[in-house]
Amino acid sequence: MAITYMTKEGYKRKMEEIAYLESVKRPEISRAIAEARDKGDLSENAEYDAAKEAQGLLELKIAQLKDLVANARIIDESKLNTDEIQIMNKVKIKNITNNMVMEYTIVADSEANLKEKKIASSTPIAQGLLGHKIGDIVEIKVPSGMMKFEVVEISF
């Protein structure tokens, strides 16, 4: 599995999610399986089948989260700077074609959330911006073709 970069906060949230799934959801599903089993014939018991399927999906999710945190590298936010674009920077860019200004924070893939204007570092736009400085004109290949952006601002 690939290394995932996370903030301390993002790592903490993933650990809390694992704890919740293991201490709350796992016992709930176990109870549902036991109740369904007590109802008798398992060959025609849809409740039992559904509970067993839910258990499988939960265990898969727990395993995926554990893999994610096992391969996580915590980003030392004190070492971040705004000389050039790097992960965890907030970036203001201007589309050269239509002069539209956009602002994104480049984050670890596991913390991406477009509603919060947080884009994953693996996206074409983030990949194209990383390492550039204020004033740079950056050409980025996106699914719809080539786009040109000017780096307007870099902050936290």
mmCIF file of C-alpha atoms in Angstrom:
data_model
loop_
_atom_site.group_PDB
_atom_site.id
_atom_site.type_symbol
_atom_site.label_atom_id
_atom_site.label_comp_id
_atom_site.label_asym_id
_atom_site.label_seq_id
_atom_site.Cartn_x
_atom_site.Cartn_y
_atom_site.Cartn_z
ATOM 1 C CA MET A 1 0.000 0.000 0.000
ATOM 2 C CA ALA A 2 1.186 3.524 -0.761
ATOM 3 C CA ILE A 3 2.357 5.994 1.846
ATOM 4 C CA THR A 4 -0.359 8.465 2.802
ATOM 5 C CA TYR A 5 0.455 11.902 4.150
ATOM 6 C CA MET A 6 -1.812 13.187 6.908
ATOM 7 C CA THR A 7 -2.034 16.011 9.344
ATOM 8 C CA LYS A 8 -2.026 15.134 13.056
ATOM 9 C CA GLU A 9 -5.740 16.037 13.060
ATOM 10 C CA GLY A 10 -6.512 13.772 10.091
ATOM 11 C CA TYR A 11 -4.612 10.885 11.709
ATOM 12 C CA LYS A 12 -6.484 11.407 14.980
ATOM 13 C CA ARG A 13 -9.857 11.338 13.146
ATOM 14 C CA LYS A 14 -8.966 8.037 11.430
ATOM 15 C CA MET A 15 -7.900 6.483 14.754
ATOM 16 C CA GLU A 16 -11.180 7.624 16.361
ATOM 17 C CA GLU A 17 -13.128 6.105 13.458
ATOM 18 C CA ILE A 18 -11.337 2.757 13.908
ATOM 19 C CA ALA A 19 -12.055 2.812 17.667
ATOM 20 C CA TYR A 20 -15.743 3.578 17.024
ATOM 21 C CA LEU A 21 -16.107 0.820 14.420
ATOM 22 C CA GLU A 22 -14.398 -1.729 16.684
ATOM 23 C CA SER A 23 -16.052 -0.804 19.981
ATOM 24 C CA VAL A 24 -19.570 0.177 18.830
ATOM 25 C CA LYS A 25 -20.374 -1.118 15.345
ATOM 26 C CA ARG A 26 -18.678 -4.538 15.656
ATOM 27 C CA PRO A 27 -20.675 -5.493 18.820
ATOM 28 C CA GLU A 28 -23.927 -4.198 17.207
ATOM 29 C CA ILE A 29 -23.431 -6.470 14.203
ATOM 30 C CA SER A 30 -22.490 -9.417 16.413
ATOM 31 C CA ARG A 31 -25.766 -8.926 18.324
ATOM 32 C CA ALA A 32 -27.734 -8.752 15.055
ATOM 33 C CA ILE A 33 -26.137 -12.024 13.883
ATOM 34 C CA ALA A 34 -26.899 -13.715 17.220
ATOM 35 C CA GLU A 35 -30.534 -12.531 17.140
ATOM 36 C CA ALA A 36 -30.981 -13.740 13.556
ATOM 37 C CA ARG A 37 -29.354 -17.085 14.409
ATOM 38 C CA ASP A 38 -31.778 -17.537 17.330
ATOM 39 C CA LYS A 39 -34.686 -17.325 14.895
ATOM 40 C CA GLY A 40 -33.923 -20.783 13.546
ATOM 41 C CA ASP A 41 -33.387 -22.032 9.986
ATOM 42 C CA LEU A 42 -30.416 -20.114 8.579
ATOM 43 C CA SER A 43 -30.940 -21.317 4.982
ATOM 44 C CA GLU A 44 -33.931 -19.007 4.494
ATOM 45 C CA ASN A 45 -33.022 -16.295 6.989
ATOM 46 C CA ALA A 46 -32.556 -12.983 5.145
ATOM 47 C CA GLU A 47 -31.792 -11.134 8.402
ATOM 48 C CA TYR A 48 -28.899 -13.489 9.101
ATOM 49 C CA ASP A 49 -27.531 -13.102 5.548
ATOM 50 C CA ALA A 50 -27.793 -9.295 5.752
ATOM 51 C CA ALA A 51 -26.072 -9.202 9.154
ATOM 52 C CA LYS A 52 -23.250 -11.487 7.930
ATOM 53 C CA GLU A 53 -22.784 -9.275 4.850
ATOM 54 C CA ALA A 54 -22.716 -6.134 7.036
ATOM 55 C CA GLN A 55 -20.099 -7.842 9.229
ATOM 56 C CA GLY A 56 -17.926 -8.585 6.194
ATOM 57 C CA LEU A 57 -18.161 -4.992 4.957
ATOM 58 C CA LEU A 58 -17.364 -3.613 8.427
ATOM 59 C CA GLU A 59 -14.300 -5.856 8.814
ATOM 60 C CA LEU A 60 -13.117 -4.786 5.351
ATOM 61 C CA LYS A 61 -13.502 -1.105 6.265
ATOM 62 C CA ILE A 62 -11.641 -1.603 9.564
ATOM 63 C CA ALA A 63 -8.813 -3.409 7.726
ATOM 64 C CA GLN A 64 -8.586 -0.625 5.105
ATOM 65 C CA LEU A 65 -8.462 2.090 7.786
ATOM 66 C CA LYS A 66 -5.782 0.179 9.711
ATOM 67 C CA ASP A 67 -3.724 -0.133 6.503
ATOM 68 C CA LEU A 68 -4.156 3.590 5.886
ATOM 69 C CA VAL A 69 -2.911 4.631 9.330
ATOM 70 C CA ALA A 70 -0.156 1.982 9.334
ATOM 71 C CA ASN A 71 1.265 3.581 6.169
ATOM 72 C CA ALA A 72 0.603 7.169 7.243
ATOM 73 C CA ARG A 73 3.301 9.782 7.501
ATOM 74 C CA ILE A 74 2.368 12.697 9.749
ATOM 75 C CA ILE A 75 3.085 16.073 8.198
ATOM 76 C CA ASP A 76 5.089 18.320 10.513
ATOM 77 C CA GLU A 77 3.131 21.526 10.041
ATOM 78 C CA SER A 78 5.880 23.578 11.735
ATOM 79 C CA LYS A 79 8.182 22.850 8.783
ATOM 80 C CA LEU A 80 5.735 24.133 6.184
ATOM 81 C CA ASN A 81 6.472 27.378 4.391
ATOM 82 C CA THR A 82 5.016 29.495 1.628
ATOM 83 C CA ASP A 83 8.111 29.944 -0.563
ATOM 84 C CA GLU A 84 6.765 27.408 -3.007
ATOM 85 C CA ILE A 85 3.592 25.349 -3.192
ATOM 86 C CA GLN A 86 3.675 22.207 -1.072
ATOM 87 C CA ILE A 87 1.169 19.913 0.569
ATOM 88 C CA MET A 88 -0.964 21.698 3.210
ATOM 89 C CA ASN A 89 -0.614 25.093 1.505
ATOM 90 C CA LYS A 90 -3.651 27.166 0.615
ATOM 91 C CA VAL A 91 -3.175 28.303 -2.972
ATOM 92 C CA LYS A 92 -4.956 31.068 -4.844
ATOM 93 C CA ILE A 93 -4.713 30.542 -8.615
ATOM 94 C CA LYS A 94 -6.087 32.504 -11.553
ATOM 95 C CA ASN A 95 -7.270 30.760 -14.703
ATOM 96 C CA ILE A 96 -5.448 32.685 -17.481
ATOM 97 C CA THR A 97 -8.210 31.949 -20.031
ATOM 98 C CA ASN A 98 -11.203 33.377 -18.133
ATOM 99 C CA ASN A 99 -9.500 35.268 -15.239
ATOM 100 C CA MET A 100 -11.483 33.193 -12.727
ATOM 101 C CA VAL A 101 -9.714 33.028 -9.351
ATOM 102 C CA MET A 102 -9.923 29.818 -7.318
ATOM 103 C CA GLU A 103 -8.578 28.946 -3.905
ATOM 104 C CA TYR A 104 -7.700 25.424 -2.789
ATOM 105 C CA THR A 105 -5.837 23.789 0.038
ATOM 106 C CA ILE A 106 -3.670 20.914 -1.141
ATOM 107 C CA VAL A 107 -4.101 18.031 1.297
ATOM 108 C CA ALA A 108 -3.369 14.332 1.655
ATOM 109 C CA ASP A 109 -5.649 12.155 -0.458
ATOM 110 C CA SER A 110 -7.372 10.822 2.675
ATOM 111 C CA GLU A 111 -8.364 14.365 3.725
ATOM 112 C CA ALA A 112 -9.605 15.678 0.359
ATOM 113 C CA ASN A 113 -13.045 17.310 0.432
ATOM 114 C CA LEU A 114 -14.111 19.484 -2.484
ATOM 115 C CA LYS A 115 -16.913 21.154 -0.485
ATOM 116 C CA GLU A 116 -14.212 22.490 1.860
ATOM 117 C CA LYS A 117 -11.994 23.400 -1.145
ATOM 118 C CA LYS A 118 -9.454 20.744 -0.127
ATOM 119 C CA ILE A 119 -7.962 18.960 -3.125
ATOM 120 C CA ALA A 120 -5.941 15.755 -2.988
ATOM 121 C CA SER A 121 -2.232 16.079 -3.653
ATOM 122 C CA SER A 122 -2.576 13.321 -6.281
ATOM 123 C CA THR A 123 -4.985 15.321 -8.501
ATOM 124 C CA PRO A 124 -3.659 16.733 -11.786
ATOM 125 C CA ILE A 125 -4.113 20.351 -10.608
ATOM 126 C CA ALA A 126 -2.294 19.768 -7.295
ATOM 127 C CA GLN A 127 0.469 17.794 -9.023
ATOM 128 C CA GLY A 128 0.902 20.619 -11.544
ATOM 129 C CA LEU A 129 1.080 23.295 -8.830
ATOM 130 C CA LEU A 130 3.461 21.609 -6.369
ATOM 131 C CA GLY A 131 6.868 23.282 -6.290
ATOM 132 C CA HIS A 132 5.772 26.491 -8.057
ATOM 133 C CA LYS A 133 6.096 30.022 -6.670
ATOM 134 C CA ILE A 134 3.913 33.158 -6.661
ATOM 135 C CA GLY A 135 3.802 34.671 -10.140
ATOM 136 C CA ASP A 136 4.536 31.378 -11.929
ATOM 137 C CA ILE A 137 2.357 30.509 -14.917
ATOM 138 C CA VAL A 138 1.608 26.805 -14.752
ATOM 139 C CA GLU A 139 0.250 24.697 -17.609
ATOM 140 C CA ILE A 140 -1.688 21.709 -16.333
ATOM 141 C CA LYS A 141 -3.132 18.843 -18.350
ATOM 142 C CA VAL A 142 -6.663 18.157 -17.149
ATOM 143 C CA PRO A 143 -9.242 15.761 -18.642
ATOM 144 C CA SER A 144 -10.668 18.592 -20.800
ATOM 145 C CA GLY A 145 -7.239 19.563 -22.197
ATOM 146 C CA MET A 146 -4.504 22.011 -21.160
ATOM 147 C CA MET A 147 -5.209 24.833 -18.711
ATOM 148 C CA LYS A 148 -2.991 27.757 -17.715
ATOM 149 C CA PHE A 149 -3.008 29.126 -14.190
ATOM 150 C CA GLU A 150 -1.124 31.934 -12.546
ATOM 151 C CA VAL A 151 -0.100 31.346 -8.921
ATOM 152 C CA VAL A 152 -1.483 34.419 -7.121
ATOM 153 C CA GLU A 153 -0.980 33.578 -3.444
ATOM 154 C CA ILE A 154 0.442 30.832 -1.216
ATOM 155 C CA SER A 155 -0.604 30.688 2.455
ATOM 156 C CA PHE A 156 -1.618 28.334 5.282
#
